[in-house]
PDB file of C-alpha atoms in Angstrom:
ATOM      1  CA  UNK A 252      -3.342  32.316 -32.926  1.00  0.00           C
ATOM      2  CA  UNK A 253      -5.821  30.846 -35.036  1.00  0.00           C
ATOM      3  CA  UNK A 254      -8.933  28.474 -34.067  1.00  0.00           C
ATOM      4  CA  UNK A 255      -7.096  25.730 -35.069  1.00  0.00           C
ATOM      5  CA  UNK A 256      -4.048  26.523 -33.191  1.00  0.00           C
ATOM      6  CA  UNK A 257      -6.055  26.690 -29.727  1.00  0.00           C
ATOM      7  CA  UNK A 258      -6.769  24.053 -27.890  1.00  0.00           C
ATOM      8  CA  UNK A 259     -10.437  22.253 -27.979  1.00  0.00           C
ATOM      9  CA  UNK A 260     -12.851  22.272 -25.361  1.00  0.00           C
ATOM     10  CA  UNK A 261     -12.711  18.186 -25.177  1.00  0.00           C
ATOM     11  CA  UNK A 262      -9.194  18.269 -24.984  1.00  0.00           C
ATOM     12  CA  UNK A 263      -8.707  20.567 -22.199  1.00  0.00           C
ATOM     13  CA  UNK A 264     -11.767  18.684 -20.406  1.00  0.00           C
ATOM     14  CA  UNK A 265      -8.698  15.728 -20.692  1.00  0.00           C
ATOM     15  CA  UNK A 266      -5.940  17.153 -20.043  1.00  0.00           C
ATOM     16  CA  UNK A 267      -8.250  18.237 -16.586  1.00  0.00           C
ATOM     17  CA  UNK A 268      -9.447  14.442 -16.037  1.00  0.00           C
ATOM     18  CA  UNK A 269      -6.123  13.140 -16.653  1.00  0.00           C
ATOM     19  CA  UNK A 270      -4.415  16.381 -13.659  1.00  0.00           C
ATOM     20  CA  UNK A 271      -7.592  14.596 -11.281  1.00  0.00           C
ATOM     21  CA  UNK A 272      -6.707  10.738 -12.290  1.00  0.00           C
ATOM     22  CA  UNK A 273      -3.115  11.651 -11.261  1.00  0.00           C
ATOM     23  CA  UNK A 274      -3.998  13.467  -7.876  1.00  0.00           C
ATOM     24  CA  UNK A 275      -6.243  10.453  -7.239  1.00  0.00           C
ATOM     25  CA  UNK A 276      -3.792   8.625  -7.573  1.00  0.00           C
ATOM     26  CA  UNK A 277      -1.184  10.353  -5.485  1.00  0.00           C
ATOM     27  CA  UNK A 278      -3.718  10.948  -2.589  1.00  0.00           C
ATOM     28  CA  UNK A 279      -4.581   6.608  -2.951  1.00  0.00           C
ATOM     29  CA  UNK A 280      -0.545   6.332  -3.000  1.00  0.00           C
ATOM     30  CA  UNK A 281      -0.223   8.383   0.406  1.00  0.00           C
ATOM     31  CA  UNK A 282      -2.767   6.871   2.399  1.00  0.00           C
ATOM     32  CA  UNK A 283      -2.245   3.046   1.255  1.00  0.00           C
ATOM     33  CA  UNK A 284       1.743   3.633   2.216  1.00  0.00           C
ATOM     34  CA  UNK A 285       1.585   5.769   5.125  1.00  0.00           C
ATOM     35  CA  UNK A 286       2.816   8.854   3.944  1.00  0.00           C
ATOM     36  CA  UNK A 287       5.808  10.441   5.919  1.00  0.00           C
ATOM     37  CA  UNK A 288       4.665   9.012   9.614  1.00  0.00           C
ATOM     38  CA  UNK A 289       3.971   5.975   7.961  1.00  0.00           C
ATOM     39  CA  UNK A 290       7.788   5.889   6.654  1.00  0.00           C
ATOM     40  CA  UNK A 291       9.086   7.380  10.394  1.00  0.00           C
ATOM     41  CA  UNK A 292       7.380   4.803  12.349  1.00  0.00           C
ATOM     42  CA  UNK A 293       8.498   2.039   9.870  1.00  0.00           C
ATOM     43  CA  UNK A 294      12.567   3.119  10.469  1.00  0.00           C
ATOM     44  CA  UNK A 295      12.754   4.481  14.303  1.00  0.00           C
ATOM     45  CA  UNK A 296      12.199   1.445  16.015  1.00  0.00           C
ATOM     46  CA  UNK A 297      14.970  -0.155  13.695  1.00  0.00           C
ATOM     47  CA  UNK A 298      16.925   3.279  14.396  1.00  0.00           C
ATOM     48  CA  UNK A 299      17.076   3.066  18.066  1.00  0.00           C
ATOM     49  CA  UNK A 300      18.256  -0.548  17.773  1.00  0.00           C
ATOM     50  CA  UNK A 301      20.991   0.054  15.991  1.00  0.00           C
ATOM     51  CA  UNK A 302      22.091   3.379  17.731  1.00  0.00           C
ATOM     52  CA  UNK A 303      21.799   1.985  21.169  1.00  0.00           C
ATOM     53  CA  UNK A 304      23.764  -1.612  20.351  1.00  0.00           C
ATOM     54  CA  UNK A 305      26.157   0.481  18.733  1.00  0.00           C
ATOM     55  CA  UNK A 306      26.310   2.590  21.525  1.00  0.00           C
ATOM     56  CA  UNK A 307      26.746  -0.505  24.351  1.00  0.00           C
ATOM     57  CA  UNK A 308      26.478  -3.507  22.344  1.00  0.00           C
ATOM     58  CA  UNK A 309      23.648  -4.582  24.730  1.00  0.00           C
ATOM     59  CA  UNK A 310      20.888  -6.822  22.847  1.00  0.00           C
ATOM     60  CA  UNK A 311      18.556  -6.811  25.724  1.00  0.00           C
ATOM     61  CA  UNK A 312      18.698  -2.841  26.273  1.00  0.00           C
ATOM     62  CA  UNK A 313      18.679  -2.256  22.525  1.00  0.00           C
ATOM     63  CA  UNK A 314      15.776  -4.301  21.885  1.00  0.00           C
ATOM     64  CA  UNK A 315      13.442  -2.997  24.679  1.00  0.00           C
ATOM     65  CA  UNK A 316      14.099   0.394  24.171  1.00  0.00           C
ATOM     66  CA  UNK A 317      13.021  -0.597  19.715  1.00  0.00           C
ATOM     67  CA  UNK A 318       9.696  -2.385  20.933  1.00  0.00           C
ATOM     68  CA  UNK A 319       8.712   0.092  23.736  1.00  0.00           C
ATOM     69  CA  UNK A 320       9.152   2.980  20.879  1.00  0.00           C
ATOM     70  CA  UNK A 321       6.965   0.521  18.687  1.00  0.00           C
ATOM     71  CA  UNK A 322       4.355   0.841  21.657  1.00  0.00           C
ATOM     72  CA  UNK A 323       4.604   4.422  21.982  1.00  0.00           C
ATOM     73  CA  UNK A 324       3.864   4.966  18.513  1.00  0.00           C
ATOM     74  CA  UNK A 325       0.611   2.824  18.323  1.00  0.00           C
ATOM     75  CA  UNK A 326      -0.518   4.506  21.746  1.00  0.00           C
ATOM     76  CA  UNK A 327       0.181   7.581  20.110  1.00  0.00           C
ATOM     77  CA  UNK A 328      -2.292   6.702  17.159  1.00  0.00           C
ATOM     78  CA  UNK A 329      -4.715   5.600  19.472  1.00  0.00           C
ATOM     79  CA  UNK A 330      -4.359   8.796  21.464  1.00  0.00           C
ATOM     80  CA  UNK A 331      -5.667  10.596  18.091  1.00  0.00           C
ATOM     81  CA  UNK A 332      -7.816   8.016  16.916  1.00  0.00           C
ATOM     82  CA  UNK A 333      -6.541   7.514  13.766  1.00  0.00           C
ATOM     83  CA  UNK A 334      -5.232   4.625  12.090  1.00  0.00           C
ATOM     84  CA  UNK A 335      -2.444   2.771  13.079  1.00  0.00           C
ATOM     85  CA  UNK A 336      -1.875  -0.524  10.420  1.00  0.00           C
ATOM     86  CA  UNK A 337       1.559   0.890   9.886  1.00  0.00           C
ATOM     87  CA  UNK A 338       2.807   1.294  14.003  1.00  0.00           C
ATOM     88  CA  UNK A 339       0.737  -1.791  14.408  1.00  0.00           C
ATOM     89  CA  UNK A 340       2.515  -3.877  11.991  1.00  0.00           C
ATOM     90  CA  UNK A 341       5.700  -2.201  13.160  1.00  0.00           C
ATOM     91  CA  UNK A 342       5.031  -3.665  16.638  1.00  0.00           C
ATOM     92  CA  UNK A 343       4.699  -7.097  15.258  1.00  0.00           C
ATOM     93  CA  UNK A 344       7.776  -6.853  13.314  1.00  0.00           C
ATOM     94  CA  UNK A 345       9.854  -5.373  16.610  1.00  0.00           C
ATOM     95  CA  UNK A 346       8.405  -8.144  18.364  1.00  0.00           C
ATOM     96  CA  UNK A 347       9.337 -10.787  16.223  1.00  0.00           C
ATOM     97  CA  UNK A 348      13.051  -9.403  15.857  1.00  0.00           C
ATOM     98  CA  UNK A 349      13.304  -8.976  19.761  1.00  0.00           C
ATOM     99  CA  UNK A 350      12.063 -13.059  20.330  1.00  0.00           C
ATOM    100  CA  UNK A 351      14.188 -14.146  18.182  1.00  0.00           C
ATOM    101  CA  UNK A 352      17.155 -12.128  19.060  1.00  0.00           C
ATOM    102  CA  UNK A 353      16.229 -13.381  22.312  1.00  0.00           C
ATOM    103  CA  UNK A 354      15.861 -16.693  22.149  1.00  0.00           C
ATOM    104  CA  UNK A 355      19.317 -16.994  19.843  1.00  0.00           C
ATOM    105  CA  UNK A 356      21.469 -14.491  22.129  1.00  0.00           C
ATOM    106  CA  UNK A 357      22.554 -12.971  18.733  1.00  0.00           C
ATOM    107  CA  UNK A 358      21.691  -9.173  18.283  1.00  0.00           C
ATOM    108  CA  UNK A 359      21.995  -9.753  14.087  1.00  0.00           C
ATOM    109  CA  UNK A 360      18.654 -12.030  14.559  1.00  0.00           C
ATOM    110  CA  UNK A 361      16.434  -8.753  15.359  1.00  0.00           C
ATOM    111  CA  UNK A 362      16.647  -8.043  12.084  1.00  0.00           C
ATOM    112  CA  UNK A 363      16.177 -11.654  10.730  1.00  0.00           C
ATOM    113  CA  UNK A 364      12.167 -11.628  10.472  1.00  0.00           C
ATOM    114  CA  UNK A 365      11.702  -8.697   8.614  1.00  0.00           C
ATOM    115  CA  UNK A 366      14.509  -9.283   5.601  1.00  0.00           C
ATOM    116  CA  UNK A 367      12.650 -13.161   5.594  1.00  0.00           C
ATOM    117  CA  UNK A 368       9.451 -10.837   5.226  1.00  0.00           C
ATOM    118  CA  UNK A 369      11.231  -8.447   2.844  1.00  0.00           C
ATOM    119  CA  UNK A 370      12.139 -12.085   0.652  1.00  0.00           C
ATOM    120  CA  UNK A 371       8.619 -13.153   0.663  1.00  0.00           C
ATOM    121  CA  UNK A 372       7.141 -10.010  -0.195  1.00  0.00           C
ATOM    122  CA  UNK A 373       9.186  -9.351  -3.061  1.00  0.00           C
ATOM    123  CA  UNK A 374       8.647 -13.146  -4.695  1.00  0.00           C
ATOM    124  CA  UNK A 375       4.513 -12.201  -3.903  1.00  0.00           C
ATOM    125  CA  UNK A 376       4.894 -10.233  -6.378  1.00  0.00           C
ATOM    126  CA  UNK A 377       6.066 -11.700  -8.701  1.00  0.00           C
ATOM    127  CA  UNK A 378       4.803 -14.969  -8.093  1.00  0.00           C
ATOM    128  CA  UNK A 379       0.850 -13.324  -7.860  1.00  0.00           C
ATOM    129  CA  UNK A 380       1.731 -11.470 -11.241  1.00  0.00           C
ATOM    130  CA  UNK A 381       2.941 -14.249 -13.195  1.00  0.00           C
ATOM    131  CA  UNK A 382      -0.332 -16.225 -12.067  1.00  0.00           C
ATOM    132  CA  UNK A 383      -2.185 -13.010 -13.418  1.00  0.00           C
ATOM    133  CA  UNK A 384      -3.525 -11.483 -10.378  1.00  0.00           C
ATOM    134  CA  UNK A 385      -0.771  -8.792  -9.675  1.00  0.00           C
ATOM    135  CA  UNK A 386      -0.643  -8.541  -5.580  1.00  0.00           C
ATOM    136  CA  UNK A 387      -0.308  -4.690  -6.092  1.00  0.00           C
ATOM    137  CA  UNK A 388      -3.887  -4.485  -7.366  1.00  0.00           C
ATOM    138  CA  UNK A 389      -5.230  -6.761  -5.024  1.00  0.00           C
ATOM    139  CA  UNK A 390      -3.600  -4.237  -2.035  1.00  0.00           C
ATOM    140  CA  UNK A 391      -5.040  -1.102  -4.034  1.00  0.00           C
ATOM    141  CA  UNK A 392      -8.251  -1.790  -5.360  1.00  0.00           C
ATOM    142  CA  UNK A 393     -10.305  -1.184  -2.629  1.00  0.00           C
ATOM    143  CA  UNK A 394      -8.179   1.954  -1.673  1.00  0.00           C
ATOM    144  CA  UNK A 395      -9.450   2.907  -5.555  1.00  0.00           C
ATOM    145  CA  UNK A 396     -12.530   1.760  -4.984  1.00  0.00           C
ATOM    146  CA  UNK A 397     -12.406  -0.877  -7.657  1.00  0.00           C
ATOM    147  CA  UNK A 398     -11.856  -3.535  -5.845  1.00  0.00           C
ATOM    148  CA  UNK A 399     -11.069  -6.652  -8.306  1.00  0.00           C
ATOM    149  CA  UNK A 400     -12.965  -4.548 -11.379  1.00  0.00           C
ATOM    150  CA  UNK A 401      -9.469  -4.409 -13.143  1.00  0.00           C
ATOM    151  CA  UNK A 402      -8.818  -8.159 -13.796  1.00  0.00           C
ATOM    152  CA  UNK A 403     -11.990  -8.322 -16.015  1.00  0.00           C
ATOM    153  CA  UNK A 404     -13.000  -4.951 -17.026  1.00  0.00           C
ATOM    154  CA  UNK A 405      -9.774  -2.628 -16.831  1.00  0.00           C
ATOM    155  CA  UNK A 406      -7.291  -4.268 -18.807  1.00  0.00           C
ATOM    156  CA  UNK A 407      -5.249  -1.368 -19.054  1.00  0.00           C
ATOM    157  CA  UNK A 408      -4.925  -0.698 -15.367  1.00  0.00           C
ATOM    158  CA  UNK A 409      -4.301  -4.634 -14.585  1.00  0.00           C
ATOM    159  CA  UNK A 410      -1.376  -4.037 -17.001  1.00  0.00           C
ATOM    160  CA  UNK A 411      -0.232  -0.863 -14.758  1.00  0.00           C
ATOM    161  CA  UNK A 412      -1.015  -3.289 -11.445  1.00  0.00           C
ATOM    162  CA  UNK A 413       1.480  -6.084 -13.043  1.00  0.00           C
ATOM    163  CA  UNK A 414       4.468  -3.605 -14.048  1.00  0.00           C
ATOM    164  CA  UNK A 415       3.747  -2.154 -10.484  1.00  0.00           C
ATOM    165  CA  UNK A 416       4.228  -5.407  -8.749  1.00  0.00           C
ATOM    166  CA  UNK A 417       7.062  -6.661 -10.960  1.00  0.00           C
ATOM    167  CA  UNK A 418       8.901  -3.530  -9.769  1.00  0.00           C
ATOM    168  CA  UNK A 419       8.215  -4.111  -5.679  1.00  0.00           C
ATOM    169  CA  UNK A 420       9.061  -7.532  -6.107  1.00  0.00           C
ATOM    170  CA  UNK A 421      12.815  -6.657  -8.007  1.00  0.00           C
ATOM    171  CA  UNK A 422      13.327  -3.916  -6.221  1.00  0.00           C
ATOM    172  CA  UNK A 423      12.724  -6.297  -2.717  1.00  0.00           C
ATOM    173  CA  UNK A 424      14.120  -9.096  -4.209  1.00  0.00           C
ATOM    174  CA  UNK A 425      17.533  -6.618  -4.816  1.00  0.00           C
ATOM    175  CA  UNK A 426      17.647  -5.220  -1.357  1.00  0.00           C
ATOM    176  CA  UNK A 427      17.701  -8.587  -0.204  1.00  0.00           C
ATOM    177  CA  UNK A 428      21.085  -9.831  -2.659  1.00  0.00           C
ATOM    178  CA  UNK A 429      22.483  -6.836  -0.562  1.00  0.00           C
ATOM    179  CA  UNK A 430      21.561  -7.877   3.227  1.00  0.00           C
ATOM    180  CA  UNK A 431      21.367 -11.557   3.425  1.00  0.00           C
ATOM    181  CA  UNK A 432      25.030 -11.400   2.255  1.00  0.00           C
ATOM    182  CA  UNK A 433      25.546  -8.679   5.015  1.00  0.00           C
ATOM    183  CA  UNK A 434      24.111 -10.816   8.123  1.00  0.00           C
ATOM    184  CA  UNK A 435      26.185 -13.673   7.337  1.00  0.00           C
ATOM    185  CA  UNK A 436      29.363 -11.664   6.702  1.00  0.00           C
ATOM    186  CA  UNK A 437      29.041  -8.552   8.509  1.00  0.00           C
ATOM    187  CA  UNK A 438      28.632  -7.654  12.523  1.00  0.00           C
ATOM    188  CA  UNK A 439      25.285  -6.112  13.935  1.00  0.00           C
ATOM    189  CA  UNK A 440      26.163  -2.588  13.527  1.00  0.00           C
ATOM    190  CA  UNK A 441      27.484  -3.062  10.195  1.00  0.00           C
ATOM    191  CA  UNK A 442      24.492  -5.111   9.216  1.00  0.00           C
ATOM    192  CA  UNK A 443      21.834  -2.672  11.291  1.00  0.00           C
ATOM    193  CA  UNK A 444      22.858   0.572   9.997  1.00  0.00           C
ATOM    194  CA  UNK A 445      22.666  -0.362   5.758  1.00  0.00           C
ATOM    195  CA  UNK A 446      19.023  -2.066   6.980  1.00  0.00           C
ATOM    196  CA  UNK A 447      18.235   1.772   7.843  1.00  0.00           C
ATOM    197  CA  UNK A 448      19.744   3.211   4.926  1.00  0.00           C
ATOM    198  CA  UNK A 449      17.897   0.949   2.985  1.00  0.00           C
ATOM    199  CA  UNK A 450      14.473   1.669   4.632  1.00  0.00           C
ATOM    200  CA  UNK A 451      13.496   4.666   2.923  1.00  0.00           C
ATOM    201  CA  UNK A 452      15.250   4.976  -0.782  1.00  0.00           C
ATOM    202  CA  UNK A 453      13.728   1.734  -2.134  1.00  0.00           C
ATOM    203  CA  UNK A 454      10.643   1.962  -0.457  1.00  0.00           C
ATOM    204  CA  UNK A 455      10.118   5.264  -2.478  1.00  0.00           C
ATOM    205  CA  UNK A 456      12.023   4.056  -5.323  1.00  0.00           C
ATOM    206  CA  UNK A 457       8.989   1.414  -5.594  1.00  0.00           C
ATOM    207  CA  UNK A 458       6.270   4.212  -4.761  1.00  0.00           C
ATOM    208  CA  UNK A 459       7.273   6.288  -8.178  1.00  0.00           C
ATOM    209  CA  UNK A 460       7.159   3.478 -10.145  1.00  0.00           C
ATOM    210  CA  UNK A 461       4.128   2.619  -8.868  1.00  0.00           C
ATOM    211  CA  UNK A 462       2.355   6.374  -9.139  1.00  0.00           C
ATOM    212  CA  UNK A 463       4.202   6.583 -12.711  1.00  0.00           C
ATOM    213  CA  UNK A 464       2.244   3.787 -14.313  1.00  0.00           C
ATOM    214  CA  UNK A 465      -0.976   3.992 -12.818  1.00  0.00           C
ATOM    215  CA  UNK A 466      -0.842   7.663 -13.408  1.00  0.00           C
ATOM    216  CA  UNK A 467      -0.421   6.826 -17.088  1.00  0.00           C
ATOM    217  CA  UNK A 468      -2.958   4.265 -16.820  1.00  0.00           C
ATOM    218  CA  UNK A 469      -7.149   4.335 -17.246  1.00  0.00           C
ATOM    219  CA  UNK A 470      -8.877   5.580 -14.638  1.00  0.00           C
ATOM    220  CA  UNK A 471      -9.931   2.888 -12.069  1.00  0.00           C
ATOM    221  CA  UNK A 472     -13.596   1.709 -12.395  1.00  0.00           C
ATOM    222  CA  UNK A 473     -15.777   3.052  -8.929  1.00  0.00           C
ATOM    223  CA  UNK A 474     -17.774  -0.433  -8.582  1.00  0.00           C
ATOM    224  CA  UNK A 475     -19.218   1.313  -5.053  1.00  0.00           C
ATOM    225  CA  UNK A 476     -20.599   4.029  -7.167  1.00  0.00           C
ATOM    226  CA  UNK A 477     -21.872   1.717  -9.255  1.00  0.00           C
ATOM    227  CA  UNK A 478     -23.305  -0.215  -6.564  1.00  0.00           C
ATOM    228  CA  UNK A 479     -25.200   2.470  -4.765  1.00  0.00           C
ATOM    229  CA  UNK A 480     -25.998   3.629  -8.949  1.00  0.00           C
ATOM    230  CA  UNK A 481     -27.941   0.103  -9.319  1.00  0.00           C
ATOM    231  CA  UNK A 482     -29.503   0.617  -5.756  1.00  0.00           C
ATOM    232  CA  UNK A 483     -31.034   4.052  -6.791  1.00  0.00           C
ATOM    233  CA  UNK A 484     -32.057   2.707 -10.045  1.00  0.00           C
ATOM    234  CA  UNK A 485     -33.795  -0.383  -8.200  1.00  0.00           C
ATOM    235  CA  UNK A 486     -35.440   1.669  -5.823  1.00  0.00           C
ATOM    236  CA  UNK A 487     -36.829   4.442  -8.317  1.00  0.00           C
ATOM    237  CA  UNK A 488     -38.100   1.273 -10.695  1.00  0.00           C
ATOM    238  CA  UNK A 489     -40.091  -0.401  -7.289  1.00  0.00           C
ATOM    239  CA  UNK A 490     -41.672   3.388  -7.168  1.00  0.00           C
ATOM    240  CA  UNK A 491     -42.914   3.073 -10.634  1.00  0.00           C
ATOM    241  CA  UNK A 492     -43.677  -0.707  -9.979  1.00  0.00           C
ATOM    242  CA  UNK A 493     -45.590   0.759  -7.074  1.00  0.00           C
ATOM    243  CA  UNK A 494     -47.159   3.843  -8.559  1.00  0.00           C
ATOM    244  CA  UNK A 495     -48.317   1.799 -11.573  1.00  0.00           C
ATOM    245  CA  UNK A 496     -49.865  -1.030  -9.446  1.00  0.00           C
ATOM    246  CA  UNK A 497     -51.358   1.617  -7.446  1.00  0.00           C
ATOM    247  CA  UNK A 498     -52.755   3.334 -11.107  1.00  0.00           C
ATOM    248  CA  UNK A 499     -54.445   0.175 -12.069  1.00  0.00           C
ATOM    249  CA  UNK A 500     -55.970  -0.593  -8.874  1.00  0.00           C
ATOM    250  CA  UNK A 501     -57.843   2.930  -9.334  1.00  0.00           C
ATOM    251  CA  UNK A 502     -58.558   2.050 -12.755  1.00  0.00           C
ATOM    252  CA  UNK A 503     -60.316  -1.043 -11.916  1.00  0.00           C
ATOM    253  CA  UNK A 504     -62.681   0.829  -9.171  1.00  0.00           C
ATOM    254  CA  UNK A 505     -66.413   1.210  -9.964  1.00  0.00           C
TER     255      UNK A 505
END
């Protein structure tokens, strides 16, 4: 192999930044979304539901036994002191489904606030990325510690954020053409057991595209490195301030 045939210094320095940008991004990806626990404690409450009324067709058995697992989970994350948005939300969701469940005597209704949440989500996004602020980037800038640094300085990445968000909102938007028709057509169990089939695939679906154009994108700006940067650099110019005040007070002495 000759010296031109191997590769440069500079560009395997790249092809290294670019393998770092991408496990950035995939470590970013797994904490924003939950990871696997996230993704468990999102379907089981849901799960049980479905398996119990299935079981019994009992609404008020079903839904206790969903939003006690809900409160299991967060007490569980609280046992270990670690974070618990995801069982959190998931309690609020559970909770919501069981009231109005309750309060219409119709098991389908559990499931009711979370597709209306699924339908808003999904036209978020593409409603916030038509006005030019992509909701993807406003959920993972601060988990990339660049807070709103891509609108303005990044256009590349706000670019990534936008195709990002256009895929969550049609891949939402399409899991909802396929359950609102369900929960006026089909019966509970029918209805409850494609909601947990369709938990996980588009959820990840919308993940990949996510990681596969940020991966490709520029690296996010660090604007709290940048901060604490400027703070160093203010505090090291107030020493020299200090040091030459201090020099010329010495200089004027007799």
């Amino acid at each position: 192999m000759t010296s031109l045939d191997k590769p440069t210094e500079a560009a395997a320095d790249t092809q290294e930044d670019r393998r770092d940008d991408k496990a950035v991004t995939e470590a970013a990806l797994f904490e924003a979304f939950g990871g696997v626990r996230g993704m468990v404690e999102t379907v089981l409450p849901g799960l049980l539901f479905v398996t119990i009324y299935t079981i019994n067709k009992d609404l008020h058995s079903s839904a206790i036994a969903a939003l006690a697992v809900s409160l299991v989970l967060v007490a569980v994350r609280l046992a270990m002191k670690d974070t618990f948005k995801h069982a959190f939300s998931g309690v609020f969701g559970v909770a919501f489904g069981v009231v109005f469940a309750m309060m219409t005597d119709n098991a389908k209704d559990f499931y009711l606030p979370g597709m209306l949440y699924t339908l808003g989500l999904g036209l978020a996004y593409i409603i916030t990325t038509l006005a030019g602020v992509p909701l993807l980037g406003l959920v993972l800038g601060p988990v990339f510690k660049e807070n709103l640094s891509w609108r303005t300085r990044n256009p590349g990445r706000k670019k990534a954020y936008a195709k990002a968000s256009y895929a969550w909102g049609l891949i939402l938007l399409g899991k909802c053409a396929i359950l609102f028709p369900l929960y006026w057509w089909a019966d509970t169990t029918q209805l409850g057991w494609v909601l947990v089939a369709l938990k996980i695939p588009p959820f990840l679906l919308a993940v990949w595209f996510t990681w596969l154009f940020l991966a490709k994108a520029p690296a996010p700006i660090d604007v709290f490195a940048e901060m604490e940067a400027e703070e160093r650099a203010e505090k090291e110019r107030e020493r020299q301030r200090e040091a030459e005040r201090r020099a010329a007070e010495a200089a004027e002495r007799p």
